[in-house]
Coordinates of C-alpha atoms in Angstrom, one line a residue:
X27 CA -62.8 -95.1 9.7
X28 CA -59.4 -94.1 10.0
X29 CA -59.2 -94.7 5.8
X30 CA -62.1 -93.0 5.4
X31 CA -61.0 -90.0 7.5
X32 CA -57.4 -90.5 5.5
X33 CA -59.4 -90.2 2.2
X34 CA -61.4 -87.1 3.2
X35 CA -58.0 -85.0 3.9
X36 CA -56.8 -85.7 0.9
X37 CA -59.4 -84.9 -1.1
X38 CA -59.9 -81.3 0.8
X39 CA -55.7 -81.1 0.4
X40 CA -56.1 -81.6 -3.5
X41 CA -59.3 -79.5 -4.0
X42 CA -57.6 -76.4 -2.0
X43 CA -54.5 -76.7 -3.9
X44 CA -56.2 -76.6 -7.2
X45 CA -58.1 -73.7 -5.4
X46 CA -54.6 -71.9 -4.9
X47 CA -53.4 -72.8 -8.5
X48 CA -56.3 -71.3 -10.3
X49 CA -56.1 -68.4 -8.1
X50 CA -51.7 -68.1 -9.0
X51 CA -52.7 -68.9 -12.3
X52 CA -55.6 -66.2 -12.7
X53 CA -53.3 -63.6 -11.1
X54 CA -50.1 -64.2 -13.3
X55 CA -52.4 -64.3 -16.2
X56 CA -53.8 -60.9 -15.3
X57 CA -50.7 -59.6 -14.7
X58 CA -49.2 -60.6 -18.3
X59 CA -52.7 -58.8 -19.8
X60 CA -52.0 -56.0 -17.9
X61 CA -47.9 -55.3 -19.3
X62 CA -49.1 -56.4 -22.7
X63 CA -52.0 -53.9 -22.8
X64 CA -49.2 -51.3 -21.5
X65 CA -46.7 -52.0 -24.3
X66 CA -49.3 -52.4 -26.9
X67 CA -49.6 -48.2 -25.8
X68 CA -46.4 -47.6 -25.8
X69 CA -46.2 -49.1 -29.2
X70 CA -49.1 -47.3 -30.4
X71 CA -48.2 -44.0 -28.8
X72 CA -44.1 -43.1 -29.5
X73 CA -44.1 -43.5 -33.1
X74 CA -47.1 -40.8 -32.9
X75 CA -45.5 -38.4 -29.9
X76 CA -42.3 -38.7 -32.0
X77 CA -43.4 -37.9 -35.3
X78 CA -45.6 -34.9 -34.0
X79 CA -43.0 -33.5 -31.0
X80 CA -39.9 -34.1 -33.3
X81 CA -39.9 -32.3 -36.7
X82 CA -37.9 -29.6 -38.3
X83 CA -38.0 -28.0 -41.6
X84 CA -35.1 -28.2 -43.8
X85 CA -34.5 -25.5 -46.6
X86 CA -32.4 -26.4 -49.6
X87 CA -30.8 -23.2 -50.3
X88 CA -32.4 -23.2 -53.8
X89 CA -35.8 -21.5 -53.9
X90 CA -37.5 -22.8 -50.3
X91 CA -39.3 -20.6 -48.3
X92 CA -42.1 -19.4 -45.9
X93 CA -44.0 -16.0 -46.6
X94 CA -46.3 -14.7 -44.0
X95 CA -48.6 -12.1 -45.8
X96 CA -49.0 -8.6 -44.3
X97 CA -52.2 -8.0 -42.5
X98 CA -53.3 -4.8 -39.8
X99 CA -52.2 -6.0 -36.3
X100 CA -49.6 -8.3 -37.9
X101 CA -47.1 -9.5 -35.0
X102 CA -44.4 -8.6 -37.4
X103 CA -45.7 -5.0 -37.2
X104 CA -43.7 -4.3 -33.9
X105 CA -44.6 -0.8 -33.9
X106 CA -43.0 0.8 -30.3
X107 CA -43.1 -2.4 -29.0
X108 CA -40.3 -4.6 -26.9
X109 CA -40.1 -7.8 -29.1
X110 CA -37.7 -11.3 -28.9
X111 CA -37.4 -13.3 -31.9
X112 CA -35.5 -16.5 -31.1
X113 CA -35.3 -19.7 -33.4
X114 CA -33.1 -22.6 -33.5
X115 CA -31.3 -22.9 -37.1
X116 CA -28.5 -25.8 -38.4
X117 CA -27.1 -24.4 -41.1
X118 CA -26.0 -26.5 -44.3
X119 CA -23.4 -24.4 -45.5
X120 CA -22.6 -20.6 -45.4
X121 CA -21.4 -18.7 -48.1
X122 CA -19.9 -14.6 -47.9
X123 CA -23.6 -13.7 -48.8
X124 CA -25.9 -13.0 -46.4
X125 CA -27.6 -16.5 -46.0
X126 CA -31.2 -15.2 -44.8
X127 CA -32.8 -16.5 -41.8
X128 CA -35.7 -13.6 -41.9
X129 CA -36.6 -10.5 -43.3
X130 CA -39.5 -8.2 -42.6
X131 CA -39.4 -5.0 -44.2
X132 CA -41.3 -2.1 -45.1
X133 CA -41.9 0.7 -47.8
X134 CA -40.2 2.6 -45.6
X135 CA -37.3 0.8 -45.1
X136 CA -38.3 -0.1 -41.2
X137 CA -38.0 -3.6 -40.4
X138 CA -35.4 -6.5 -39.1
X139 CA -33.2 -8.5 -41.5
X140 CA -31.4 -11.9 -40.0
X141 CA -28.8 -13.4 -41.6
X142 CA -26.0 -15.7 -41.4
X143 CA -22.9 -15.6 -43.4
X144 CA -19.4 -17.2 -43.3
X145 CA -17.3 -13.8 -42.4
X146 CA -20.1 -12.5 -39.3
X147 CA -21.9 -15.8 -38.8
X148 CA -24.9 -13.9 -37.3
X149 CA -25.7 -10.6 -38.4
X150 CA -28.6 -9.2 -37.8
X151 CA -29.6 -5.6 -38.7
X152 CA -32.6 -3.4 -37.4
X153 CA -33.9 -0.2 -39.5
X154 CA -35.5 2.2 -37.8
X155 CA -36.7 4.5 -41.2
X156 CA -34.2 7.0 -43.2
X157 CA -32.8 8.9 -40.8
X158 CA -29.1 9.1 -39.9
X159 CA -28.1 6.6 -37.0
X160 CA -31.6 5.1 -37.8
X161 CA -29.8 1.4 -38.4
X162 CA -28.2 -0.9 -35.6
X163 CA -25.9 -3.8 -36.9
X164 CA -25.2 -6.7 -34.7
X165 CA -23.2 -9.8 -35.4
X166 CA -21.6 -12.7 -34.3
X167 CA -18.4 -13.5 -36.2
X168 CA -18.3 -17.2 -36.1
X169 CA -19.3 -19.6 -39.1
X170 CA -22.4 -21.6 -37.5
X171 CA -22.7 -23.6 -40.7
X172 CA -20.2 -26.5 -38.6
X173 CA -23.2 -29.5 -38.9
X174 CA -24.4 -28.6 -35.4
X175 CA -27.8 -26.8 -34.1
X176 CA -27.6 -22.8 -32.8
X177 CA -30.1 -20.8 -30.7
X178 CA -30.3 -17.0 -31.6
X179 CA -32.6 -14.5 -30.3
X180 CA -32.9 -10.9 -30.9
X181 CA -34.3 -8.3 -28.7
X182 CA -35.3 -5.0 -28.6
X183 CA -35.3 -3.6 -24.8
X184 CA -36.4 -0.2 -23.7
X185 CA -34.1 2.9 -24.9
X186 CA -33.5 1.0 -28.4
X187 CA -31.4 -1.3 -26.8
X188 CA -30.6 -4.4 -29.0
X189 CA -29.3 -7.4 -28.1
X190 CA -28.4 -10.4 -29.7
X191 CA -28.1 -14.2 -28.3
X192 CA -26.1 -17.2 -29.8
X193 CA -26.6 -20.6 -27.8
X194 CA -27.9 -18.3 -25.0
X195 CA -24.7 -16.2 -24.4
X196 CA -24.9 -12.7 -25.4
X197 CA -22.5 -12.0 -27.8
X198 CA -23.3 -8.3 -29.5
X199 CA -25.5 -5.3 -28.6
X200 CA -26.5 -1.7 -30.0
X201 CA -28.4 1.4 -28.6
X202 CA -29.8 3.4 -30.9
X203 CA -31.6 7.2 -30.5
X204 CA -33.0 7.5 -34.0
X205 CA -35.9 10.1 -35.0
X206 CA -38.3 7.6 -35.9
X207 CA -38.3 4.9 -33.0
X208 CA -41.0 2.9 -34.5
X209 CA -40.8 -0.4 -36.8
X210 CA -43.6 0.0 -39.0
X211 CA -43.8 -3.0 -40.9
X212 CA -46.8 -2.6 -43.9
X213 CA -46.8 -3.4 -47.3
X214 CA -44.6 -6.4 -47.7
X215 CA -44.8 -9.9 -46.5
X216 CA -43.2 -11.5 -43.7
X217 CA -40.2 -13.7 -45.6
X218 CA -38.4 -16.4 -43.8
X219 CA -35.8 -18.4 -45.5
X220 CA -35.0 -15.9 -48.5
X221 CA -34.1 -12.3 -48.8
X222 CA -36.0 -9.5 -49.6
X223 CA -35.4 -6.1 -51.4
X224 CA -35.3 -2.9 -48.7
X225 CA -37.8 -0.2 -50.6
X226 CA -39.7 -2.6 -52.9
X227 CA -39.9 -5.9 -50.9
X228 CA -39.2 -7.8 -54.1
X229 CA -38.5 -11.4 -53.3
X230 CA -34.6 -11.7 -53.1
X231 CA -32.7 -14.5 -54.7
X232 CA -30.7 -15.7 -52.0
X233 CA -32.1 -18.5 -50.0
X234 CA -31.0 -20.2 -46.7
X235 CA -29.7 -23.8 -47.1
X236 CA -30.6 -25.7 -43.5
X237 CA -32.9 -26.7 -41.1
X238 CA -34.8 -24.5 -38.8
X239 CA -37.0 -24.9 -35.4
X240 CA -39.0 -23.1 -32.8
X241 CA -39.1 -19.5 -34.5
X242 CA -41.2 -17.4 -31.7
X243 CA -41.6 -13.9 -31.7
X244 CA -42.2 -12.4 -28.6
X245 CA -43.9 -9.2 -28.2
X246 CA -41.5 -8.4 -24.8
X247 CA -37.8 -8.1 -24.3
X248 CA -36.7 -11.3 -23.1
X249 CA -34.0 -11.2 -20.6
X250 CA -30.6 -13.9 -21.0
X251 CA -32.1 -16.3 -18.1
X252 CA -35.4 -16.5 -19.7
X253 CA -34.2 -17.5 -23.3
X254 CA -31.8 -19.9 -21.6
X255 CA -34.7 -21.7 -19.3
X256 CA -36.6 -22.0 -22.2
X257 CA -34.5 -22.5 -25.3
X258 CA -34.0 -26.5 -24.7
X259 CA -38.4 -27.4 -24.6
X260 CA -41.2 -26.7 -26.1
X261 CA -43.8 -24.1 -25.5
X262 CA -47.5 -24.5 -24.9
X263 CA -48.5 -21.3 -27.1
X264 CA -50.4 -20.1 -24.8
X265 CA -47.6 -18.0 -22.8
X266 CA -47.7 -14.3 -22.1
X267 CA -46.8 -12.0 -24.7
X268 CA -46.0 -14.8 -27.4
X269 CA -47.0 -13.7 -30.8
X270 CA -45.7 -16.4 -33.3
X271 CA -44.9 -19.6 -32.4
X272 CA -44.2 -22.0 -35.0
X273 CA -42.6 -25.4 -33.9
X274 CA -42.6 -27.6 -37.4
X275 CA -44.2 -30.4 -35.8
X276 CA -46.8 -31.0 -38.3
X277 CA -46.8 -33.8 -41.5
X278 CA -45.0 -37.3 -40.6
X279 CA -40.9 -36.6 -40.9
X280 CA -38.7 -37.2 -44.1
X281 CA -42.1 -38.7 -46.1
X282 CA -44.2 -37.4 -48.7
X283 CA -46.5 -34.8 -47.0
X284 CA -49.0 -33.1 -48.8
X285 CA -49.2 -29.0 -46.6
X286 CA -49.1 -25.5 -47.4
X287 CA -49.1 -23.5 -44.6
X288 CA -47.1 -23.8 -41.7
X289 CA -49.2 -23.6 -38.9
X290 CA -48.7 -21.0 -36.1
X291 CA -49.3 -22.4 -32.6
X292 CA -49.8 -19.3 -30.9
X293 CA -53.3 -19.3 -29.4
X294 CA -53.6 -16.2 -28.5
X295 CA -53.4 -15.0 -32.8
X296 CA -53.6 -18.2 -34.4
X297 CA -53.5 -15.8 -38.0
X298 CA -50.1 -15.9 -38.6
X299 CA -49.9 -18.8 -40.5
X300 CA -47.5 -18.7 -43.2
X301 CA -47.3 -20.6 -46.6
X302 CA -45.1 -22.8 -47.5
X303 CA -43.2 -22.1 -50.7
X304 CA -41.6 -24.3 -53.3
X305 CA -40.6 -27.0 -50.9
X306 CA -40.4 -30.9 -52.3
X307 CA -42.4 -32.3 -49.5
X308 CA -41.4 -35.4 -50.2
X309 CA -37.8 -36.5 -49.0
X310 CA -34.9 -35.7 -46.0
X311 CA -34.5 -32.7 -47.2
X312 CA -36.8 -29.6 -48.6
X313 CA -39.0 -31.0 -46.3
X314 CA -40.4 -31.9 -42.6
X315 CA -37.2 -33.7 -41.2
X316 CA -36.7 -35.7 -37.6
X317 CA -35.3 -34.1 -34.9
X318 CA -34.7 -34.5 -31.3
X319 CA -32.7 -32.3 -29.6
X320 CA -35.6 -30.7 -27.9
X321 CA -36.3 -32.9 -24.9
X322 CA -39.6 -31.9 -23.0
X323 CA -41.4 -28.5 -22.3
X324 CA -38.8 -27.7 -19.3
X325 CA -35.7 -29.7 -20.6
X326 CA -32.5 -28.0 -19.4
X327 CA -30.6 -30.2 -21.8
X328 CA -29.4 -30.3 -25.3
X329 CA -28.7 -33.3 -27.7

């Protein structure tokens, strides 16, 4: 009896450790499934967030360009109202031209010019129609064409008080009291990346050589803490008083990409898409290009 009983206890000792190892052995096994299913989404899913969260366009300074067609109610057509227009640009190289950024003009010679240039850096200029003192010049005199990326905005407060922001820092401002306070933009086309002729809006031929991001245009005068909590992210396009927003992220990065229109991610137009003009589409430049200096929606930091 004694063997018997001897027998018995072993066999329940071996059939509950088996127990236990199956149970160790199901439980690691679920737990390897579990961390490979999780980097099988992580593979999946940052090659996509990166190719559609991290693109710029580059312009090669020889015929590129984006032209936004006039339309009533375009959100170029500022009228009497407050407006911001920020972007991010990286300019190639500068020369003592202006090297245009953006130019909306009129028949009537109202509209905003952007330029940079190696003797202001940043000069922007506003016309307010034909009248005397109907013109504010603001500029930045520092080359930004030194292989890193600049923020400038441009705002129009209340009075006709401009302002203009490089990296978030204000570094020039104008008040004007002209006749005609109104921007009346009609006619022409929206131009970004080439110039365009004040009175006929006959494409210029001048053409920015670089890389731009986040253009917005803001129908409101943005004050210096909001353009500096917000210049580092991305936006939804659904904030208050946005117009424009177009943030580049669109075709796969530095590959062949087959678009036309630059898409505007403002929802609350969605209709000022503009078209993409005479770009390669197919290599690191003249193209959509990788970048990733813009972090997260509320990223307070800058590669």
């Amino acid at each position: 009896m004694p063997r018997l009983s001897t027998r018995k206890h072993s066999y329940l000792h071996s059939e509950q450790s088996a127990s236990l190892g199956s149970k160790e052995a199901f439980r690691v096994s679920a737990i390897f499934h579990h961390w490979r299913f999780r980097l099988l989404l992580i593979v999946l899913i940052f090659p996509a967030f990166q190719s559609a969260h991290s693109n710029a366009l580059d312009f090669d300074g020889t015929n590129d360009y984006l032209e936004v067609a006039y339309a009533d109610g375009n959100a170029y057509d500022f009228g009497f109202s407050l407006f911001t227009v920020e972007f991010w640009i990286r300019p190639e190289s500068d020369t003592s031209n202006d090297n245009p950024l953006l130019a909306v003009i009129s028949s009537t010679l109202d509209g905003l010019l952007i330029s940079s240039n190696t003797t202001n850096g940043i000069s922007v200029e506003v016309r307010l129609g034909l009248g005397a003192g109907d013109v504010a010049t603001l500029a930045y005199a520092t080359d930004l064409a030194d292989g890193h990326w600049h923020h400038v905005a441009v705002v129009r407060d209340t009075g006709n008080a401009f302002r203009l922001y490089v990296d978030g820092d204000l570094k020039d401002s104008d008040t004007l009291s002209p006749s005609d306070t109104s921007i009346d933009i009609v006619d022409y086309p929206a131009r970004i990346g080439v110039s365009t002729h004040p009175g006929t809006g006959a494409l210029g031929s001048v053409y920015y050589e670089g890389r731009l991001d986040e253009l917005r245009v803001w129908w409101e005068a943005r004050t210096q803490t909001e353009i500096q909590n917000n210049m580092y992210g991305r936006l939804s396009g659904v904030e208050s008083n946005l117009e424009v927003y177009y943030n580049f992220n669109q075709g796969v990065a530095n590959e062949p990409n087959v678009i036309s229109t630059v898409l505007d991610s403002a929802t609350f137009r969605l209709s000022e898409h503009a078209s993409i003009e005479n770009f390669a589409m197919a290599n690191t430049f003249s193209n959509f290009v990788e970048e990733s200096q813009f972090l997260s929606t509320n990223s307070q930091a800058c590669l």
